[in-house]
Coordinates of C-alpha atoms (C1' of nucleotides) in Angstrom, one line a residue:
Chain A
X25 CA 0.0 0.0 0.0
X26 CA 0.9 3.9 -0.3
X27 CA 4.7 2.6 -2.2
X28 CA 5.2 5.8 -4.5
X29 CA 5.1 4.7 -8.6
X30 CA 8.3 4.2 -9.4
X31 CA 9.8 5.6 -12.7
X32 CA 11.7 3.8 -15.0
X33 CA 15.0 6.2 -15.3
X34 CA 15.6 9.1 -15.5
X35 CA 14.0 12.5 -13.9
X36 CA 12.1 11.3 -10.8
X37 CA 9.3 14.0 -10.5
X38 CA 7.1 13.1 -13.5
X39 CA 3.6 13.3 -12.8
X40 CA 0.3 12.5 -14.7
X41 CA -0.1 16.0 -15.1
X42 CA 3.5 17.1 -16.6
X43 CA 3.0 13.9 -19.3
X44 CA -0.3 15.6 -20.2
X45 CA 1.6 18.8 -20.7
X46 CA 3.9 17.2 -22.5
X47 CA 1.7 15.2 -24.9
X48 CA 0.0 17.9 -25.9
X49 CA 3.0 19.9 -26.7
X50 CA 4.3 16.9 -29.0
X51 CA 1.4 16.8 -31.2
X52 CA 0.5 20.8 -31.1
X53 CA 3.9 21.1 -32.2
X54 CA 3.3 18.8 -35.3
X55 CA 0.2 21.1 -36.5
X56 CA 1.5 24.2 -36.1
X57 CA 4.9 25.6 -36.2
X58 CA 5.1 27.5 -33.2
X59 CA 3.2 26.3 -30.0
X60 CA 1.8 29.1 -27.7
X61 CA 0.5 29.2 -24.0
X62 CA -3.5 29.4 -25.1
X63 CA -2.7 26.8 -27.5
X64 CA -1.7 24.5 -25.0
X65 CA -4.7 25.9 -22.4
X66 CA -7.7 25.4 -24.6
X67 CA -6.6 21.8 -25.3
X68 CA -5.9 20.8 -21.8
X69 CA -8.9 23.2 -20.5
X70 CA -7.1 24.9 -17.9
X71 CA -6.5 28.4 -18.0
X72 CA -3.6 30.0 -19.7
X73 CA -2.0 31.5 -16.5
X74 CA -1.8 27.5 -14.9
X75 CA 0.2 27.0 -18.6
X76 CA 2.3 29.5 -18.0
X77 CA 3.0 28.4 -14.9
X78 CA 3.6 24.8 -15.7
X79 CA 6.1 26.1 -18.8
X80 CA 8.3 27.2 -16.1
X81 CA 8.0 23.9 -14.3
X82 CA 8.7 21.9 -17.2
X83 CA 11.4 24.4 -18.2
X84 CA 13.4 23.7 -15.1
X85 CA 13.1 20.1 -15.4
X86 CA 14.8 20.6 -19.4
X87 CA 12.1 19.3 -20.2
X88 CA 10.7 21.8 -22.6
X89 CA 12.7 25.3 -23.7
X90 CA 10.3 27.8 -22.9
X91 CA 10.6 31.8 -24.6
X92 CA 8.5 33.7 -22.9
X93 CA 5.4 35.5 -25.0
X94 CA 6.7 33.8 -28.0
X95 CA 6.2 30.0 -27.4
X96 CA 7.4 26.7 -26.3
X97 CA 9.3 23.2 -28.0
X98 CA 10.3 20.2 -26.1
X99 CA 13.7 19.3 -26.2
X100 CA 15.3 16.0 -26.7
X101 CA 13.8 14.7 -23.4
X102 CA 10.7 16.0 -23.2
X103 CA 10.1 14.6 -26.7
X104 CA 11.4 11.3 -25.4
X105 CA 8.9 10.8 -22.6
X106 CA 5.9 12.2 -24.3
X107 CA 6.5 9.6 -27.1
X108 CA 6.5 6.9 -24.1
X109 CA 3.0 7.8 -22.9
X110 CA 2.0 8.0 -26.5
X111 CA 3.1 4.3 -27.0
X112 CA 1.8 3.7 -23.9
X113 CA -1.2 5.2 -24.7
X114 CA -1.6 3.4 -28.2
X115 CA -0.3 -0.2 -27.2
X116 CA -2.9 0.0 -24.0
X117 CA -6.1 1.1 -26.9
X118 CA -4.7 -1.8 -29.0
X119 CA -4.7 -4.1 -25.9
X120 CA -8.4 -3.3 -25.0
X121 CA -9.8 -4.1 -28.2
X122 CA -8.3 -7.4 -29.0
X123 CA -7.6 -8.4 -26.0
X124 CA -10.6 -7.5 -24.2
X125 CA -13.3 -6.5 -26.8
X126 CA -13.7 -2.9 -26.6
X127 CA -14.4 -1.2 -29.3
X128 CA -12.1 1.7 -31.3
X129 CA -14.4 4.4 -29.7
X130 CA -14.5 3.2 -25.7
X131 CA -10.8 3.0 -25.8
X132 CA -9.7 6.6 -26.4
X133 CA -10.8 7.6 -22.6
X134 CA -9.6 4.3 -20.6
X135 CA -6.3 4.8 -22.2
X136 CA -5.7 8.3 -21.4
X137 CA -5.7 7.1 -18.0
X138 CA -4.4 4.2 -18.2
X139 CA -1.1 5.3 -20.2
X140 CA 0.2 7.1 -17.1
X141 CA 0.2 4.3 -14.5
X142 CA 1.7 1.4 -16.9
X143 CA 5.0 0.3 -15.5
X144 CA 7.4 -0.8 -17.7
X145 CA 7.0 -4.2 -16.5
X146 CA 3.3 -4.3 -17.5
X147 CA 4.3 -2.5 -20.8
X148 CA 6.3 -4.5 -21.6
X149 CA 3.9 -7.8 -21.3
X150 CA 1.6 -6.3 -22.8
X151 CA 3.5 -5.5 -26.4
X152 CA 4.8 -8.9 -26.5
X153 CA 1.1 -10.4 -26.2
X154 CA 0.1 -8.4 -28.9
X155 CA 3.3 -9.5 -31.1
X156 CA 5.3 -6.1 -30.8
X157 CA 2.4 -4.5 -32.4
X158 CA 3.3 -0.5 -35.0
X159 CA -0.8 0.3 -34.9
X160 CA -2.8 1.2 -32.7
X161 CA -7.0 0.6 -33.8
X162 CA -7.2 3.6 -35.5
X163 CA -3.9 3.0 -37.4
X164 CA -2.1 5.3 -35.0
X165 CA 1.9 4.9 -35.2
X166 CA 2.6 3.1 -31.6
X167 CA 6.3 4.8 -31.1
X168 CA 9.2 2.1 -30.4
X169 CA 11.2 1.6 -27.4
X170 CA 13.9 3.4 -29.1
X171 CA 11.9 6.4 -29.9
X172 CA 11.4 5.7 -33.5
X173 CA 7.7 6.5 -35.0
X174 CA 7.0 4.4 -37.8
X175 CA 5.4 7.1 -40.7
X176 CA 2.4 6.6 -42.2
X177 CA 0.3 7.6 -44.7
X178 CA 0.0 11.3 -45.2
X179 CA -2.2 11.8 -48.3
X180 CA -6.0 12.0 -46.5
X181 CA -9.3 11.5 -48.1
X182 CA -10.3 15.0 -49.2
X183 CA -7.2 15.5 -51.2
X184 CA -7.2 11.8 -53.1
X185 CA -7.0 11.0 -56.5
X186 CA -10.4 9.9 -58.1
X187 CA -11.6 7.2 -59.3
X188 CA -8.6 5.1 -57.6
X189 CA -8.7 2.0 -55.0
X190 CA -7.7 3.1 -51.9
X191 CA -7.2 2.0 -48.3
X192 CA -8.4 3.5 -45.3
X193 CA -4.8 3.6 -43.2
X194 CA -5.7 6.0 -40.3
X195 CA -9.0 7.5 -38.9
X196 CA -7.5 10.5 -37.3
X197 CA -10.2 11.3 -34.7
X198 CA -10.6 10.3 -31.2
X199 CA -14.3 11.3 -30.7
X200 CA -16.5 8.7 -29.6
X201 CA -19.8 9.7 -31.5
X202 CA -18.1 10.9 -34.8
X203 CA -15.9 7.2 -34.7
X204 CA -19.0 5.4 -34.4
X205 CA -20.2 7.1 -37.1
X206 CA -17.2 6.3 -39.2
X207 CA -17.8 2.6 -38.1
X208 CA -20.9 2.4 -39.8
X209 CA -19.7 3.5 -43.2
X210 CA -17.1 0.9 -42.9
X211 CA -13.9 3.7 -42.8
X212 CA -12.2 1.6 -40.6
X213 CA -8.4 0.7 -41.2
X214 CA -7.9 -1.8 -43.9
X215 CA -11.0 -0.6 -45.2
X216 CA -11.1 -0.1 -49.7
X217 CA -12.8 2.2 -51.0
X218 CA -13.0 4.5 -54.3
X219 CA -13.7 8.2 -54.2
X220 CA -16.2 9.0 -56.4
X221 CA -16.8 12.8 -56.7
X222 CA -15.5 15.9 -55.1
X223 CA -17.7 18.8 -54.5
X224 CA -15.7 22.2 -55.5
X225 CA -15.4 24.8 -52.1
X226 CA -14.7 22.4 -49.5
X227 CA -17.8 20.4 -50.5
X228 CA -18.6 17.3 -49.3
X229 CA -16.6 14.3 -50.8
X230 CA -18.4 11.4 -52.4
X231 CA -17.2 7.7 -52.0
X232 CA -17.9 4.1 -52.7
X233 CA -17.3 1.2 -49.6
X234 CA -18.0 -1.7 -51.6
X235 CA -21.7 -1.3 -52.9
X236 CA -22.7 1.4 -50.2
X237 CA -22.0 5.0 -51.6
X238 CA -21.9 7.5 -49.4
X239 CA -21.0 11.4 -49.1
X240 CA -18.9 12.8 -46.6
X241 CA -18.1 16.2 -45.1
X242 CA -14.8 17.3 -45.9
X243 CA -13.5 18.2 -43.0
X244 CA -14.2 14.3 -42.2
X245 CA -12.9 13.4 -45.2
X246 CA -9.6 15.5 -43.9
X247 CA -9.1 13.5 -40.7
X248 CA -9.1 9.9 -43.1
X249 CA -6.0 9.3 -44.3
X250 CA -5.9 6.6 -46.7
X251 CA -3.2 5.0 -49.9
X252 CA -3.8 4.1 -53.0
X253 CA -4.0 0.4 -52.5
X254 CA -2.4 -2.3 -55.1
X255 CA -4.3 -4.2 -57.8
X256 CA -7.6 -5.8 -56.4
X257 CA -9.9 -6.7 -53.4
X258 CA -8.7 -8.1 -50.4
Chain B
X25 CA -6.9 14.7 -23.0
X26 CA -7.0 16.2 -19.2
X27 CA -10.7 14.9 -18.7
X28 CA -11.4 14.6 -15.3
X29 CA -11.6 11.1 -13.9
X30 CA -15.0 10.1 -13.6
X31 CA -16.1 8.5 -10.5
X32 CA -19.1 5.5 -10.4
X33 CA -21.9 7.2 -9.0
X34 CA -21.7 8.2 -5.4
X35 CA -19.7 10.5 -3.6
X36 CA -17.8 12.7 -6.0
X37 CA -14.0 14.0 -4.7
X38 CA -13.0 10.4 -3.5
X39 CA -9.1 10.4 -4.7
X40 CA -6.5 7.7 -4.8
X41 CA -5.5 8.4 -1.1
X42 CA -8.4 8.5 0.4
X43 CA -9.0 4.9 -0.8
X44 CA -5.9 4.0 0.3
X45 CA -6.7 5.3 3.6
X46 CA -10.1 3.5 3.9
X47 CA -8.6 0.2 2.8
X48 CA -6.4 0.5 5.4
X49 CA -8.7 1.0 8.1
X50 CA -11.0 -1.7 6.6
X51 CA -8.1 -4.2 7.1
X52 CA -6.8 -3.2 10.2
X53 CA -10.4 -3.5 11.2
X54 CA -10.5 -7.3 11.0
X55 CA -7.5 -7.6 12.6
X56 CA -8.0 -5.4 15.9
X57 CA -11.5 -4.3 17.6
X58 CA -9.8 -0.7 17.9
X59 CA -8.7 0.8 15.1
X60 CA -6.0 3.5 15.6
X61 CA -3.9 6.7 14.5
X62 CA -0.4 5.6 15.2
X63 CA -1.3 2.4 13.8
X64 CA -2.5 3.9 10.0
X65 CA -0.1 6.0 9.9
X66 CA 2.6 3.2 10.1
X67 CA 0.6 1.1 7.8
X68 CA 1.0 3.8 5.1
X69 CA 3.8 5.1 5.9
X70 CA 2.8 8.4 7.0
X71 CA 3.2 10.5 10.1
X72 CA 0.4 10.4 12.7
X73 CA -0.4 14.2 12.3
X74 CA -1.4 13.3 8.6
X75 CA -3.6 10.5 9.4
X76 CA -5.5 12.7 12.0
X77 CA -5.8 15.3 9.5
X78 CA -7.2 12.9 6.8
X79 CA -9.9 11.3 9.0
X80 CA -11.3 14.2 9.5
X81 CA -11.7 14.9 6.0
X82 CA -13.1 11.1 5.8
X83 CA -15.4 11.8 8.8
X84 CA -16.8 14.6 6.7
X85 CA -17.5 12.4 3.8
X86 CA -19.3 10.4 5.9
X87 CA -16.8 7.9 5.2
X88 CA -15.7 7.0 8.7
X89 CA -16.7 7.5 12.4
X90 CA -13.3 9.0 13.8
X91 CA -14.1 9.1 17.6
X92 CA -10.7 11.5 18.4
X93 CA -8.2 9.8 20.9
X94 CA -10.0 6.7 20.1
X95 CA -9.9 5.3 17.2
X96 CA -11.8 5.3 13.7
X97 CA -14.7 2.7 11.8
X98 CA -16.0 2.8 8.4
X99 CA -19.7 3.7 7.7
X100 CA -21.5 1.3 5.7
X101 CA -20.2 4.1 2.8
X102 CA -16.7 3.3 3.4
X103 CA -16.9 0.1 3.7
X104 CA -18.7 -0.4 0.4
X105 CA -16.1 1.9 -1.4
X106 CA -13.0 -0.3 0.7
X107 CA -14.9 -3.5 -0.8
X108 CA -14.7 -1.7 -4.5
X109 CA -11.3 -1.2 -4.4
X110 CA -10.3 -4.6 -3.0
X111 CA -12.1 -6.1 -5.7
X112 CA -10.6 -4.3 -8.4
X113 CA -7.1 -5.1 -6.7
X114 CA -8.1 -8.8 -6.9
X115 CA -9.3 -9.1 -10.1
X116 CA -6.4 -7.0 -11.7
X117 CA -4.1 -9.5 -9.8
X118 CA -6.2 -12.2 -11.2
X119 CA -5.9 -10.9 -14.8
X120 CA -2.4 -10.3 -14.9
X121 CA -1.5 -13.9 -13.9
X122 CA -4.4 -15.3 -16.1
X123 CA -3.7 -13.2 -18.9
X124 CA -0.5 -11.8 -19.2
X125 CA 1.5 -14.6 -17.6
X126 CA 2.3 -12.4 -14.5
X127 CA 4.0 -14.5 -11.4
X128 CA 1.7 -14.4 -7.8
X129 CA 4.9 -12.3 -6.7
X130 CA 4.6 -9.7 -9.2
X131 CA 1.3 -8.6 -9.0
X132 CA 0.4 -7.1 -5.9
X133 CA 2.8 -4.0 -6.6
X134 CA 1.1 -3.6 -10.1
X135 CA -2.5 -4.1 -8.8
X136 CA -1.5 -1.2 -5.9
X137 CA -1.4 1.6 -8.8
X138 CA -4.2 -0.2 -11.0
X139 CA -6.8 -0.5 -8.6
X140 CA -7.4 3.1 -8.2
X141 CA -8.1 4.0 -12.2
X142 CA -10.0 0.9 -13.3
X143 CA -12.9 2.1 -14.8
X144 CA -16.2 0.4 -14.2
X145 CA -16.4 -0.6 -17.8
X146 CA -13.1 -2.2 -17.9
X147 CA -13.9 -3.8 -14.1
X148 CA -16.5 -5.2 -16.1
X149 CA -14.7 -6.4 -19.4
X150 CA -12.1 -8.1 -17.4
X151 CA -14.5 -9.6 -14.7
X152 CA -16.4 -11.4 -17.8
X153 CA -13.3 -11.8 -19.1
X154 CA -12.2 -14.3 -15.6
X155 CA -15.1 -15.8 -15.6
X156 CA -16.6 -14.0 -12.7
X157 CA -13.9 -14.8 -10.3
X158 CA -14.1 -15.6 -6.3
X159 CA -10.3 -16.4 -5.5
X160 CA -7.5 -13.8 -6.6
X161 CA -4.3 -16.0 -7.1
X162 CA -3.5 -15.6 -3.4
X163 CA -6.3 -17.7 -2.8
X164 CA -8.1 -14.3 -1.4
X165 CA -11.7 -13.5 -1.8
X166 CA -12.4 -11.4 -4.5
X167 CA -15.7 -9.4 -3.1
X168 CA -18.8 -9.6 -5.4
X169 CA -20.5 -6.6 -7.5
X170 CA -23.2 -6.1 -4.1
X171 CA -20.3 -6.0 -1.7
X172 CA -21.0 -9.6 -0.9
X173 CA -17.5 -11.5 0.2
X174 CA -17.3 -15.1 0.3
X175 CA -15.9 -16.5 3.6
X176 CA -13.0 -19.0 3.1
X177 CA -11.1 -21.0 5.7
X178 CA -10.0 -19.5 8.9
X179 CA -7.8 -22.5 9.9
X180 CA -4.3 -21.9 9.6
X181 CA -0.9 -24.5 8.9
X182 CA 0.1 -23.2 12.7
X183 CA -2.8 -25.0 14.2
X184 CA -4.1 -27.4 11.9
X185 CA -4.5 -31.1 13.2
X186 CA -1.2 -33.3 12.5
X187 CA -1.3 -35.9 9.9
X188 CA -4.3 -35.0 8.1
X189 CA -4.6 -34.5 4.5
X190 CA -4.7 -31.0 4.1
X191 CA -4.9 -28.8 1.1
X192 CA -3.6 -25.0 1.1
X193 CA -6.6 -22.4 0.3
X194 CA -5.0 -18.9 0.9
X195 CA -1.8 -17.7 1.4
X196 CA -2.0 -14.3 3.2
X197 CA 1.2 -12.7 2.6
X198 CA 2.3 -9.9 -0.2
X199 CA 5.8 -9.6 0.1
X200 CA 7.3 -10.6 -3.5
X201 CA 10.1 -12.5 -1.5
X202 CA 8.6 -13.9 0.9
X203 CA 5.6 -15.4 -2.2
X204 CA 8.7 -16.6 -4.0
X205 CA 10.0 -18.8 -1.6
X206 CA 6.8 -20.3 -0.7
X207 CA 6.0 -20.6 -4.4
X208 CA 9.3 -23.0 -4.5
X209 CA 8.2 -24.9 -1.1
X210 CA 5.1 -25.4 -3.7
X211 CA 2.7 -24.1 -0.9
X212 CA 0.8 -22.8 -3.6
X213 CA -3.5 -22.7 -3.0
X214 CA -4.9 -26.2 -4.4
X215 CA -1.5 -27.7 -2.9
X216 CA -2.1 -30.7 -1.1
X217 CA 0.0 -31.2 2.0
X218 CA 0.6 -32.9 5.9
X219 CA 1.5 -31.7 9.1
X220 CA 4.2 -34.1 10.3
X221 CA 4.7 -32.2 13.2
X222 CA 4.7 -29.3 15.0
X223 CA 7.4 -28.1 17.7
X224 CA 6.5 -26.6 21.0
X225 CA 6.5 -23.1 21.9
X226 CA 6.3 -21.7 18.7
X227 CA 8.5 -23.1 17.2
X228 CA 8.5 -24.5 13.2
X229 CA 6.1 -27.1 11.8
X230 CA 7.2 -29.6 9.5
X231 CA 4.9 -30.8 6.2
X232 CA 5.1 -33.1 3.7
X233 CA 4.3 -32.1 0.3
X234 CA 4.5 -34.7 -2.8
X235 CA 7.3 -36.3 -1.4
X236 CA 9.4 -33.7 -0.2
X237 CA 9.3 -32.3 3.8
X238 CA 9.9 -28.8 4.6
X239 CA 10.3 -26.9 8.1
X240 CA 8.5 -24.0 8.5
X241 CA 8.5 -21.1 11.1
X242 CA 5.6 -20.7 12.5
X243 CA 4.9 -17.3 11.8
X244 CA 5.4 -18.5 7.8
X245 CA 2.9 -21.2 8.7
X246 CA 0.4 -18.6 10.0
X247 CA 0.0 -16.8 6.8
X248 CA -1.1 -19.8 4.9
X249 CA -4.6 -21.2 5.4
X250 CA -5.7 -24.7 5.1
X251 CA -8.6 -26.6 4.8
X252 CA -9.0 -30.3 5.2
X253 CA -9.1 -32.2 1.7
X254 CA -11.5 -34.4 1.1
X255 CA -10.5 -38.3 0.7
X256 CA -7.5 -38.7 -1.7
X257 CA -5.1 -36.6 -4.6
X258 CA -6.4 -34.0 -6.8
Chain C
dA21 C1' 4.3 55.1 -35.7
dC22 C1' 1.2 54.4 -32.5
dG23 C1' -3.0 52.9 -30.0
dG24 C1' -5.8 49.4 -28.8
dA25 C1' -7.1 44.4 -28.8
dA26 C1' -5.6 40.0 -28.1
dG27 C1' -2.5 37.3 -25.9
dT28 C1' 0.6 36.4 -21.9
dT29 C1' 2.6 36.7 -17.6
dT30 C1' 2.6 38.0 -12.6
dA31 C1' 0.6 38.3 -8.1
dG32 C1' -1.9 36.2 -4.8
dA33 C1' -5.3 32.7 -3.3
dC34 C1' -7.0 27.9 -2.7
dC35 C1' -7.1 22.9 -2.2
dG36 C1' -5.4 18.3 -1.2
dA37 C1' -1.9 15.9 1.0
dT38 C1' 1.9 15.9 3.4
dC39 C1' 5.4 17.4 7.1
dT40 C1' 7.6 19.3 11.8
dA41 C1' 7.1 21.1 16.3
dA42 C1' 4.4 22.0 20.0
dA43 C1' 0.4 21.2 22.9
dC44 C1' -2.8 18.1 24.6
dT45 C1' -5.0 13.3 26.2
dT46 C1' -4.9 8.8 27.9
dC47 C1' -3.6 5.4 30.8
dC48 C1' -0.4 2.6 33.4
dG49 C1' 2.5 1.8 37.3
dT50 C1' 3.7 3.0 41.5
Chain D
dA2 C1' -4.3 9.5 42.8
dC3 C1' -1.1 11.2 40.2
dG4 C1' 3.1 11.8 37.2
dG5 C1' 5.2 10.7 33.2
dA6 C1' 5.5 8.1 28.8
dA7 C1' 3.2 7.0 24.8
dG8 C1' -0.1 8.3 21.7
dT9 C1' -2.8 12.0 19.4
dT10 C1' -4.2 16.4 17.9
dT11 C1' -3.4 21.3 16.7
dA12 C1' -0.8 24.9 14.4
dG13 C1' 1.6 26.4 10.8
dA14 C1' 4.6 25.4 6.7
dT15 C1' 5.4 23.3 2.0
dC16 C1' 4.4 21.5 -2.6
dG17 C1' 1.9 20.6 -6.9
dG18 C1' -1.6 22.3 -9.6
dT19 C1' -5.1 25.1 -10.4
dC20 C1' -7.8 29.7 -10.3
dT21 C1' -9.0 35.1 -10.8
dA22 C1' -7.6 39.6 -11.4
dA23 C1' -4.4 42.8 -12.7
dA24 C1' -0.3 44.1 -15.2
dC25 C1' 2.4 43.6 -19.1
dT26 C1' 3.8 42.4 -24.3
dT27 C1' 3.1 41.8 -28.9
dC28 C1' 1.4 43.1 -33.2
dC29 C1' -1.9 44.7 -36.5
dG30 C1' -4.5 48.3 -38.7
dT31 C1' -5.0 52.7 -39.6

DNA sequence: ACGGAAGTTTAGACCGATCTAAACTTCCGT
DNA sequence: ACGGAAGTTTAGATCGGTCTAAACTTCCGT
């Protein structure tokens, strides 16, 4: 009982919170080139004063290198821990849904918990089990030990050639409803399809899942990464 | 990201610690009529001055009676949350030997951080998952859904009749040493053993198990229950 | 080139959980 | 029956993480 969680290595005082904070840097930073204090607050929903105050916290710890008024970057360590929580993140959504039937919408919320109290021991179990697995449900990279990200597919639905076979790679959402919804039109990883028509203006974005047609918003379309897939059906 | 964790349905602000400190007291409970400051606080390694200040906050939760100078009870309320958090202890322990080839040393630690984020969903999943367990691998009682704990043997190897068959039910111990060694003695729950003898004043009992005889001390042969077995091997 | 709006940081407070040091109870032995 | 030791509580501080309110920067448009 009480025993503090121990940390693998390196810096001792890394709490839930800070790996939040630094999460959230990591993938702010790969949206947008320079990551500001209300960035960071509307995402986490605190207020931007907490940020500011936590900037200098994580600053101190090397964890980030923080310029005051103009923005904030993780350095080499920072980066390094927020990509563990993100694999364990990833490996722990993976883990629930073939391991223990959730489905790719419950999992988003268990493993936002769940990726900060994983030991190393348990991580580790739980990647061999699933055969040292790169995707996560949603065909989220899961980072290596080493760091490494495997890359994925970049080109997304609303910006695919027509008339092509493709593959669904990546659903790039982690909303419960709106990845339900995606379920039942079949978008799911691994998923062929064919894009059939493209409204002009940001228009919806028409496409065929084997008989089913169906049209599609295009900022939805935005968040499905797909490839063109090689000659014929699964 | 950041979402607060949400709670079953009762009582909102209940935090890690606070079930710490109420399974604890629900312990201690069983073991000694008075419960007791100095004796919490040494149980979670925490100064008496702490414990104090907690219990009040518990008292005001209705979580405990705390009667000061006297000692401190759980309501029906605590007791009911104590009995949550046991059971998801137990059946994480459970799960990680079942399913992720955990040893009955490893998993106490593990299940300490685990119990206090399992989310009623995932309690559920993994419960199904078991089978609807009653045993955790320490042969302890895993408490039911209603709070309802099924009783097991009482009778321990210190004072168990000599040369009867006995089998082992529960081993009451969660040091990881302590579980190894007794794991190679193979004093394991379902083991079938005899008492050969038992030396006076305390002193260590000898059993046979298979055909190998050990010496035990007897405060070793306190922690492990035994029933008698029924009429002949497993 | 400069004034104001938007964004950001500082100052000060709060809450939960812990600590140390000092005061207070309890109770046991004489 | 009472004095002291052991146990317990109070008082006040600290730490992490958050907040509000006020001060300060930045930068854009005129």
């Amino acid at each position: 009982m009480a025993k503090a969680v121990a940390r693998k290595q390196l810096p001792a005082g890394i709490t839930p919170v800070i790996e939040d904070y630094l999460k959230t840097i990591y993938f702010m930073a790969q949206e947008q080139a320079q990551v500001k204090t209300t960035d960071v607050a509307k995402r986490l929903r605190v207020k931007p004063s907490s940020v500011t105050a936590m900037l200098k916290t994580l600053a101190d710890l090397k964890l980030v290198e923080y310029r005051p008024y103009y923005g904030v970057a993780l350095t080499p360590l920072g980066n390094q821990i927020a990509l563990e929580v993100i694999r364990h993140h990833r490996l722990i959504e993976l883990y629930l849904v073939k391991a223990l039937g959730f489905s790719w919408d419950e999992v988003h919320e268990e493993a936002e918990v769940l990726e900060h109290v994983l030991s190393e021991k348990l991580e580790a179990r739980i990647a061999a089990h699933l055969g040292d697995p790169t995707l996560d449900p949603h065909g989220d990279p899961i980072p290596a030990l080493d760091g490494t990200l495997p890359e994925t597919a970049t080109m997304t639905l609303a910006d695919a050639p027509l008339r092509k076979r493709l593959r669904v790679v990546r659903v790039r959402d982690q909303d419960a409803e709106r990845l339900r919804y995606i379920a039942t039109l079949g978008l799911v990883p691994g998923a062929h399809l064919r894009l059939i028509e493209r409204a002009p203006f940001e228009g919806p974005v028409t496409v065929r899942i084997g008989k089913r047609v169906h049209a599609l918003d295009s900022r939805l379309a935005r968040t499905i990464l797909v490839e063109e897939a090689p000659r014929h059906p699964s």
